[in-house]
Amino acid sequence: MKRILAAILLLITCQSQAQIKWLPKFINQMYFNKDSTRKSSFVALPVLTSAPEKGLEFGGAGLYSFYADTVRANQTRVSSIYSYASITTQGQSHFSISSNYWSPKNIYYLTAAVSYINYPFDFYGIGNNTLKANSDRVDEKRFKLSLGAHQLVAKNLYIGAVAGGFNYSYYHDTPAGIFNTDALVQDRSGGAGVYAGPSFNYDSRDNNTYTTKGTIITAYYNMMHGILSNNNYIGGFFNIEYSQFFALNKKLVLGLDVQEQSLTGGQSPFYLLPALGSDEMMRGYYNGRYRDRNFIAGQAELRYRINDRFGIVGFLGTGEVAHNMFSISTLKPNYGGGLRYFFDTEKGLSIRADYGIGQKVPGESRQSGFYIGLGQAF
């Protein structure tokens, strides 16, 4: 989860129908500009959080958005570059940059992302019924590169390929913790690998940043192979996601989203297992609290656009992880709501703040999470 400095939310509660005269020009340009000339735009957000295991974390996030074809921008979707960087007072760091590019008239769709994380995380075990009492602190260093290229081959249909590589390493100094004692945890020290595979996209959305109607189906299969001396993994990873949007009236939109992921092959490196919980799906759950070879989740989100600048949402969903077969009886709930501030009304770009609520495990407090980020959850 990326937590953005809450002071930004105070800015956006200001009168937004015109620029705020006492603010610097570049602040007005990023957050309150109403320019509709389809120019490129940039927004930056500060990062400031703290936790005992990392001390003070500070940094920033930025989003640059643009049209590949400004002459026919109404026929070309918004492209963007998103970056995030932070360091902590205990020497940990996080860096990522991702981009998506829509060529003129959306003939080609290209993606690229690279990230490096040197961070601790809480490991609870493998499966759909882990306990908070088993929480085990693990240090992680993770590098990942991903690339994608897709071409329009028929109306709304894109065919392409994805490829990339990764290198994960882990350190744990509690021999009696679940990370070292659970027999289900494979490849505790991590490993490096490469992957490639086919990708399929069907996309009939009216807008890729704030969708009011249409469908998007994304599916890919990563064929994976371990490299270097610390990884002999051979297997694959399958993902499919379906989203549908309905304009109930001029201000009200219903979004539906279903996703399934599966790790294939005879091995189960714990760091490749699908995990439940993020700022996009199953909001309210700590990412990785529940992980296993298979993951499924669905959600519905009702979006109300109050005006050009502000919106509110309510959402509910359910999901689970499983080693083999899913079961309706073990699905976990989530629900919550949030606010949206559209800093670029022409492109439909927004800052979002969501609070998600999850399952109440006996003997534990109810699971929940607060998220602030850029763009819609799906």
Short mmCIF file of C-alpha atoms in Angstrom, two decimals:
data_model
loop_
_atom_site.label_atom_id
_atom_site.label_comp_id
_atom_site.label_asym_id
_atom_site.label_seq_id
_atom_site.Cartn_x
_atom_site.Cartn_y
_atom_site.Cartn_z
CA MET A 1 0.00 0.00 0.00
CA LYS A 2 1.25 3.47 -0.85
CA ARG A 3 0.24 6.05 1.74
CA ILE A 4 0.44 9.60 0.44
CA LEU A 5 0.82 12.61 2.71
CA ALA A 6 -2.63 13.56 3.96
CA ALA A 7 -2.00 17.27 3.48
CA ILE A 8 -2.79 16.84 -0.22
CA LEU A 9 -6.36 15.98 0.77
CA LEU A 10 -6.61 19.30 2.57
CA LEU A 11 -5.61 21.10 -0.61
CA ILE A 12 -8.27 19.43 -2.69
CA THR A 13 -11.02 20.39 -0.26
CA CYS A 14 -10.34 24.04 -1.15
CA GLN A 15 -12.65 25.82 -3.55
CA SER A 16 -11.74 24.11 -6.85
CA GLN A 17 -13.88 25.92 -9.36
CA ALA A 18 -11.03 28.36 -9.98
CA GLN A 19 -7.34 28.44 -9.29
CA ILE A 20 -6.34 29.25 -5.70
CA LYS A 21 -4.68 32.67 -5.94
CA TRP A 22 -2.43 32.31 -2.90
CA LEU A 23 -0.92 29.01 -4.07
CA PRO A 24 2.21 28.86 -6.24
CA LYS A 25 1.55 28.68 -9.97
CA PHE A 26 2.93 25.14 -10.34
CA ILE A 27 0.61 23.87 -7.57
CA ASN A 28 -2.40 25.39 -9.31
CA GLN A 29 -1.21 23.89 -12.59
CA MET A 30 -1.00 20.36 -11.13
CA TYR A 31 -4.12 20.22 -8.97
CA PHE A 32 -6.58 22.92 -10.05
CA ASN A 33 -6.00 23.47 -13.77
CA LYS A 34 -9.11 23.31 -15.96
CA ASP A 35 -7.25 23.47 -19.28
CA SER A 36 -9.07 21.39 -21.90
CA THR A 37 -6.52 21.74 -24.71
CA ARG A 38 -5.40 18.10 -24.37
CA LYS A 39 -1.88 19.07 -23.39
CA SER A 40 0.41 16.82 -21.38
CA SER A 41 0.17 17.18 -17.59
CA PHE A 42 2.16 16.28 -14.49
CA VAL A 43 1.14 15.79 -10.87
CA ALA A 44 3.39 15.04 -7.89
CA LEU A 45 2.49 13.75 -4.44
CA PRO A 46 4.73 13.64 -1.36
CA VAL A 47 5.13 10.43 0.66
CA LEU A 48 5.50 10.47 4.44
CA THR A 49 4.81 7.43 6.64
CA SER A 50 6.32 5.74 9.68
CA ALA A 51 6.41 2.28 11.26
CA PRO A 52 8.61 0.66 13.92
CA GLU A 53 10.24 -1.76 11.47
CA LYS A 54 11.32 0.97 9.04
CA GLY A 55 11.34 4.25 11.00
CA LEU A 56 10.39 7.32 8.97
CA GLU A 57 9.75 6.85 5.26
CA PHE A 58 9.76 9.82 2.92
CA GLY A 59 9.77 10.31 -0.82
CA GLY A 60 7.41 11.14 -3.62
CA ALA A 61 5.23 9.89 -6.46
CA GLY A 62 4.61 11.48 -9.82
CA LEU A 63 2.31 10.93 -12.80
CA TYR A 64 3.01 12.34 -16.27
CA SER A 65 0.17 11.91 -18.76
CA PHE A 66 0.01 12.75 -22.43
CA TYR A 67 -1.58 11.94 -25.80
CA ALA A 68 0.54 10.33 -28.52
CA ASP A 69 -1.57 12.19 -31.08
CA THR A 70 -2.82 15.59 -29.96
CA VAL A 71 -4.47 16.31 -33.32
CA ARG A 72 -6.80 13.31 -33.01
CA ALA A 73 -6.74 13.04 -29.21
CA ASN A 74 -10.41 12.12 -29.12
CA GLN A 75 -9.47 8.95 -31.02
CA THR A 76 -6.38 8.16 -28.92
CA ARG A 77 -6.29 7.09 -25.28
CA VAL A 78 -4.24 8.76 -22.58
CA SER A 79 -0.69 7.45 -22.11
CA SER A 80 1.17 7.85 -18.83
CA ILE A 81 4.39 7.41 -16.89
CA TYR A 82 4.11 6.78 -13.14
CA SER A 83 7.07 6.87 -10.75
CA TYR A 84 7.43 6.22 -7.03
CA ALA A 85 10.53 6.54 -4.85
CA SER A 86 11.09 6.49 -1.09
CA ILE A 87 13.75 5.81 1.50
CA THR A 88 13.56 5.18 5.25
CA THR A 89 15.68 6.22 8.17
CA GLN A 90 16.64 2.55 8.60
CA GLY A 91 18.22 2.28 5.16
CA GLN A 92 15.34 0.67 3.28
CA SER A 93 14.24 1.85 -0.14
CA HIS A 94 11.53 1.51 -2.75
CA PHE A 95 11.71 2.60 -6.37
CA SER A 96 9.37 1.89 -9.25
CA ILE A 97 8.53 3.37 -12.62
CA SER A 98 5.82 2.12 -14.95
CA SER A 99 4.40 3.35 -18.22
CA ASN A 100 1.69 2.62 -20.72
CA TYR A 101 1.68 3.99 -24.24
CA TRP A 102 -1.26 4.15 -26.64
CA SER A 103 -0.18 4.89 -30.20
CA PRO A 104 -2.26 7.16 -32.47
CA LYS A 105 -5.77 5.70 -32.95
CA ASN A 106 -4.84 3.02 -30.36
CA ILE A 107 -3.28 0.70 -32.93
CA TYR A 108 -0.54 -0.35 -30.53
CA TYR A 109 -0.53 -0.60 -26.73
CA LEU A 110 2.85 -0.88 -24.99
CA THR A 111 3.67 -1.32 -21.30
CA ALA A 112 6.88 -1.33 -19.29
CA ALA A 113 7.68 -1.40 -15.58
CA VAL A 114 10.74 -1.77 -13.39
CA SER A 115 10.84 -1.86 -9.60
CA TYR A 116 13.25 -2.41 -6.74
CA ILE A 117 12.14 -2.96 -3.16
CA ASN A 118 14.31 -3.32 -0.06
CA TYR A 119 11.67 -3.63 2.63
CA PRO A 120 10.46 -5.83 5.48
CA PHE A 121 7.03 -7.46 5.30
CA ASP A 122 4.84 -9.56 7.58
CA PHE A 123 4.59 -13.24 6.64
CA TYR A 124 1.65 -15.19 8.08
CA GLY A 125 2.02 -18.56 6.39
CA ILE A 126 0.44 -20.25 3.37
CA GLY A 127 -3.28 -20.70 2.85
CA ASN A 128 -6.68 -19.08 3.30
CA ASN A 129 -6.81 -19.31 7.11
CA THR A 130 -3.57 -17.83 8.45
CA LEU A 131 -3.48 -16.26 11.92
CA LYS A 132 -2.24 -12.85 13.02
CA ALA A 133 -0.50 -14.49 15.98
CA ASN A 134 1.85 -16.23 13.51
CA SER A 135 3.02 -12.95 11.95
CA ASP A 136 6.72 -13.21 11.16
CA ARG A 137 8.89 -10.28 10.04
CA VAL A 138 10.94 -11.00 6.89
CA ASP A 139 13.37 -8.71 5.05
CA GLU A 140 12.91 -8.68 1.29
CA LYS A 141 14.98 -7.39 -1.61
CA ARG A 142 13.06 -7.62 -4.86
CA PHE A 143 13.88 -6.56 -8.41
CA LYS A 144 11.36 -6.98 -11.20
CA LEU A 145 11.20 -5.97 -14.87
CA SER A 146 8.14 -6.43 -17.07
CA LEU A 147 7.42 -5.55 -20.70
CA GLY A 148 4.35 -5.88 -22.88
CA ALA A 149 3.45 -5.17 -26.50
CA HIS A 150 -0.02 -5.51 -28.06
CA GLN A 151 -1.46 -4.79 -31.50
CA LEU A 152 -5.03 -4.12 -32.51
CA VAL A 153 -6.08 -7.03 -34.76
CA ALA A 154 -9.85 -6.52 -34.80
CA LYS A 155 -12.32 -4.06 -33.31
CA ASN A 156 -11.41 -3.70 -29.60
CA LEU A 157 -9.22 -6.84 -29.73
CA TYR A 158 -5.48 -6.77 -28.96
CA ILE A 159 -3.08 -9.68 -29.25
CA GLY A 160 0.46 -9.49 -27.96
CA ALA A 161 3.13 -10.82 -25.64
CA VAL A 162 4.59 -10.15 -22.22
CA ALA A 163 8.13 -10.80 -20.96
CA GLY A 164 10.36 -9.92 -18.06
CA GLY A 165 12.60 -11.07 -15.27
CA PHE A 166 12.90 -11.02 -11.48
CA ASN A 167 15.32 -11.56 -8.63
CA TYR A 168 13.99 -12.01 -5.08
CA SER A 169 16.09 -12.51 -1.93
CA TYR A 170 14.99 -12.89 1.70
CA TYR A 171 16.57 -12.67 5.12
CA HIS A 172 14.99 -13.91 8.35
CA ASP A 173 16.61 -14.00 11.79
CA THR A 174 13.90 -15.77 13.82
CA PRO A 175 14.59 -19.53 13.51
CA ALA A 176 11.42 -20.49 15.39
CA GLY A 177 9.15 -18.29 13.25
CA ILE A 178 6.61 -19.68 10.77
CA PHE A 179 8.71 -18.56 7.82
CA ASN A 180 11.39 -21.10 8.76
CA THR A 181 9.21 -23.82 10.32
CA ASP A 182 6.23 -24.09 7.93
CA ALA A 183 6.84 -27.01 5.55
CA LEU A 184 4.63 -25.36 2.92
CA VAL A 185 7.11 -22.52 2.42
CA GLN A 186 9.27 -23.35 -0.59
CA ASP A 187 12.41 -21.48 -1.70
CA ARG A 188 12.80 -19.37 1.46
CA SER A 189 15.98 -17.74 0.22
CA GLY A 190 14.32 -16.49 -2.98
CA GLY A 191 15.51 -16.86 -6.55
CA ALA A 192 15.91 -15.30 -9.97
CA GLY A 193 14.02 -16.09 -13.16
CA VAL A 194 12.80 -14.94 -16.55
CA TYR A 195 9.38 -15.26 -18.17
CA ALA A 196 7.57 -14.74 -21.44
CA GLY A 197 4.20 -15.61 -22.87
CA PRO A 198 1.12 -14.62 -24.87
CA SER A 199 -1.31 -11.86 -23.89
CA PHE A 200 -4.91 -11.15 -24.90
CA ASN A 201 -6.89 -7.95 -24.38
CA TYR A 202 -10.44 -7.05 -25.34
CA ASP A 203 -11.11 -3.38 -24.60
CA SER A 204 -14.29 -1.52 -25.50
CA ARG A 205 -14.12 1.10 -22.72
CA ASP A 206 -15.15 4.63 -23.60
CA ASN A 207 -12.22 5.97 -21.55
CA ASN A 208 -9.23 4.21 -19.99
CA THR A 209 -8.84 6.61 -17.04
CA TYR A 210 -12.45 7.16 -15.97
CA THR A 211 -14.65 4.55 -17.61
CA THR A 212 -18.43 5.02 -17.69
CA LYS A 213 -19.32 2.16 -20.06
CA GLY A 214 -17.69 -0.74 -21.82
CA THR A 215 -15.75 -3.93 -21.14
CA ILE A 216 -12.12 -4.87 -20.67
CA ILE A 217 -10.86 -8.47 -20.52
CA THR A 218 -7.17 -9.05 -19.90
CA ALA A 219 -5.51 -12.47 -19.95
CA TYR A 220 -1.88 -13.57 -20.04
CA TYR A 221 0.24 -16.61 -19.34
CA ASN A 222 3.84 -16.28 -18.15
CA MET A 223 6.06 -19.28 -18.90
CA MET A 224 8.75 -19.06 -16.22
CA HIS A 225 12.22 -20.51 -15.89
CA GLY A 226 14.64 -20.08 -13.01
CA ILE A 227 18.11 -18.76 -13.69
CA LEU A 228 21.37 -18.53 -11.74
CA SER A 229 22.43 -21.16 -9.23
CA ASN A 230 19.74 -20.41 -6.66
CA ASN A 231 16.66 -21.23 -8.73
CA ASN A 232 15.67 -24.30 -10.74
CA TYR A 233 11.99 -23.39 -10.96
CA ILE A 234 10.09 -24.27 -14.13
CA GLY A 235 6.42 -23.40 -14.28
CA GLY A 236 4.02 -20.67 -15.16
CA PHE A 237 1.59 -18.02 -13.97
CA PHE A 238 -1.89 -17.44 -15.42
CA ASN A 239 -3.99 -14.31 -14.94
CA ILE A 240 -7.40 -13.34 -16.28
CA GLU A 241 -9.44 -10.29 -15.32
CA TYR A 242 -12.86 -9.14 -16.53
CA SER A 243 -14.29 -5.66 -15.88
CA GLN A 244 -17.64 -4.28 -17.04
CA PHE A 245 -18.98 -0.74 -16.61
CA PHE A 246 -22.56 0.55 -16.79
CA ALA A 247 -23.63 4.21 -16.94
CA LEU A 248 -26.77 4.24 -14.77
CA ASN A 249 -27.23 7.96 -15.42
CA LYS A 250 -25.02 10.98 -16.17
CA LYS A 251 -23.37 10.90 -12.74
CA LEU A 252 -23.69 7.31 -11.56
CA VAL A 253 -21.54 4.41 -12.83
CA LEU A 254 -21.54 0.77 -11.76
CA GLY A 255 -18.29 -1.14 -12.21
CA LEU A 256 -17.93 -4.92 -11.90
CA ASP A 257 -14.55 -6.66 -11.69
CA VAL A 258 -13.56 -10.35 -11.43
CA GLN A 259 -10.02 -11.73 -11.37
CA GLU A 260 -8.46 -15.20 -11.19
CA GLN A 261 -4.76 -16.11 -10.87
CA SER A 262 -3.03 -19.49 -10.76
CA LEU A 263 0.54 -20.68 -10.33
CA THR A 264 1.19 -23.71 -12.56
CA GLY A 265 3.84 -26.42 -12.45
CA GLY A 266 4.92 -28.83 -9.73
CA GLN A 267 6.76 -26.29 -7.54
CA SER A 268 5.35 -23.50 -5.37
CA PRO A 269 7.96 -20.81 -4.60
CA PHE A 270 6.23 -18.79 -1.89
CA TYR A 271 7.17 -15.45 -3.47
CA LEU A 272 5.34 -16.36 -6.72
CA LEU A 273 2.10 -17.42 -5.01
CA PRO A 274 -0.91 -15.20 -5.78
CA ALA A 275 -1.74 -13.02 -2.77
CA LEU A 276 -5.03 -11.56 -1.59
CA GLY A 277 -5.32 -7.88 -0.71
CA SER A 278 -4.14 -4.67 -2.42
CA ASP A 279 -5.25 -1.10 -3.11
CA GLU A 280 -7.07 -2.36 -6.22
CA MET A 281 -8.73 -5.67 -5.23
CA MET A 282 -9.90 -6.89 -1.81
CA ARG A 283 -9.19 -3.54 -0.19
CA GLY A 284 -8.96 -3.92 3.58
CA TYR A 285 -6.64 -6.95 3.63
CA TYR A 286 -2.89 -6.82 4.21
CA ASN A 287 -1.26 -7.86 0.95
CA GLY A 288 0.16 -11.35 1.45
CA ARG A 289 -1.74 -12.19 4.66
CA TYR A 290 -3.37 -14.93 2.57
CA ARG A 291 -1.46 -16.54 -0.32
CA ASP A 292 -1.61 -19.87 -2.15
CA ARG A 293 -1.41 -21.39 -5.62
CA ASN A 294 -4.81 -20.07 -6.74
CA PHE A 295 -6.61 -16.77 -6.16
CA ILE A 296 -10.07 -15.55 -7.11
CA ALA A 297 -11.89 -12.34 -6.22
CA GLY A 298 -14.70 -10.13 -7.42
CA GLN A 299 -15.94 -6.67 -6.58
CA ALA A 300 -18.60 -4.14 -7.44
CA GLU A 301 -18.05 -0.40 -7.16
CA LEU A 302 -20.69 2.31 -7.40
CA ARG A 303 -19.17 5.62 -8.51
CA TYR A 304 -21.00 8.93 -8.13
CA ARG A 305 -19.49 11.96 -9.87
CA ILE A 306 -20.62 14.94 -7.78
CA ASN A 307 -19.14 17.43 -10.25
CA ASP A 308 -16.13 17.78 -12.54
CA ARG A 309 -13.72 17.74 -9.58
CA PHE A 310 -15.18 15.45 -6.94
CA GLY A 311 -16.63 11.97 -6.70
CA ILE A 312 -17.49 9.35 -4.10
CA VAL A 313 -17.55 5.56 -4.34
CA GLY A 314 -18.87 2.60 -2.40
CA PHE A 315 -17.60 -0.92 -2.99
CA LEU A 316 -18.08 -4.49 -1.85
CA GLY A 317 -16.48 -7.75 -2.87
CA THR A 318 -15.35 -11.21 -1.92
CA GLY A 319 -12.40 -13.47 -2.60
CA GLU A 320 -10.12 -16.23 -1.37
CA VAL A 321 -6.95 -18.20 -2.06
CA ALA A 322 -6.79 -21.99 -2.37
CA HIS A 323 -4.23 -24.73 -2.94
CA ASN A 324 -6.48 -26.67 -5.30
CA MET A 325 -10.23 -26.00 -5.43
CA PHE A 326 -12.14 -22.88 -4.40
CA SER A 327 -15.05 -23.13 -1.98
CA ILE A 328 -17.98 -20.75 -1.63
CA SER A 329 -18.03 -21.39 2.12
CA THR A 330 -14.51 -19.97 2.59
CA LEU A 331 -14.92 -16.74 0.63
CA LYS A 332 -13.84 -13.63 2.54
CA PRO A 333 -15.84 -10.38 2.44
CA ASN A 334 -14.70 -6.83 1.88
CA TYR A 335 -16.52 -3.52 1.65
CA GLY A 336 -15.86 0.17 2.04
CA GLY A 337 -15.95 3.56 0.40
CA GLY A 338 -13.83 6.43 -0.76
CA LEU A 339 -13.39 9.89 -2.23
CA ARG A 340 -12.09 10.99 -5.63
CA TYR A 341 -10.54 14.30 -6.64
CA PHE A 342 -10.08 14.83 -10.40
CA PHE A 343 -6.97 16.97 -10.79
CA ASP A 344 -7.15 16.69 -14.61
CA THR A 345 -10.80 16.85 -15.61
CA GLU A 346 -10.14 16.57 -19.36
CA LYS A 347 -8.21 13.29 -19.02
CA GLY A 348 -10.26 11.93 -16.12
CA LEU A 349 -7.18 11.59 -13.87
CA SER A 350 -7.80 11.48 -10.14
CA ILE A 351 -6.41 11.08 -6.65
CA ARG A 352 -8.32 8.47 -4.66
CA ALA A 353 -8.65 7.80 -0.94
CA ASP A 354 -10.33 4.54 0.09
CA TYR A 355 -11.05 2.77 3.36
CA GLY A 356 -11.66 -0.97 3.06
CA ILE A 357 -12.98 -3.37 5.70
CA GLY A 358 -12.44 -7.11 5.67
CA GLN A 359 -12.93 -10.27 7.71
CA LYS A 360 -13.21 -10.51 11.50
CA VAL A 361 -11.15 -13.54 12.55
CA PRO A 362 -12.06 -14.81 16.06
CA GLY A 363 -9.63 -13.39 18.61
CA GLU A 364 -8.40 -10.67 16.23
CA SER A 365 -9.51 -7.14 15.41
CA ARG A 366 -11.37 -6.75 12.14
CA GLN A 367 -9.04 -6.42 9.17
CA SER A 368 -9.06 -3.04 7.45
CA GLY A 369 -6.88 -0.71 5.42
CA PHE A 370 -6.65 2.90 4.24
CA TYR A 371 -5.32 3.63 0.75
CA ILE A 372 -4.39 6.79 -1.11
CA GLY A 373 -3.21 6.60 -4.69
CA LEU A 374 -3.57 7.84 -8.25
CA GLY A 375 -6.26 6.64 -10.65
CA GLN A 376 -9.24 4.36 -10.20
CA ALA A 377 -9.00 0.98 -8.44
CA PHE A 378 -10.00 -0.73 -11.72
#
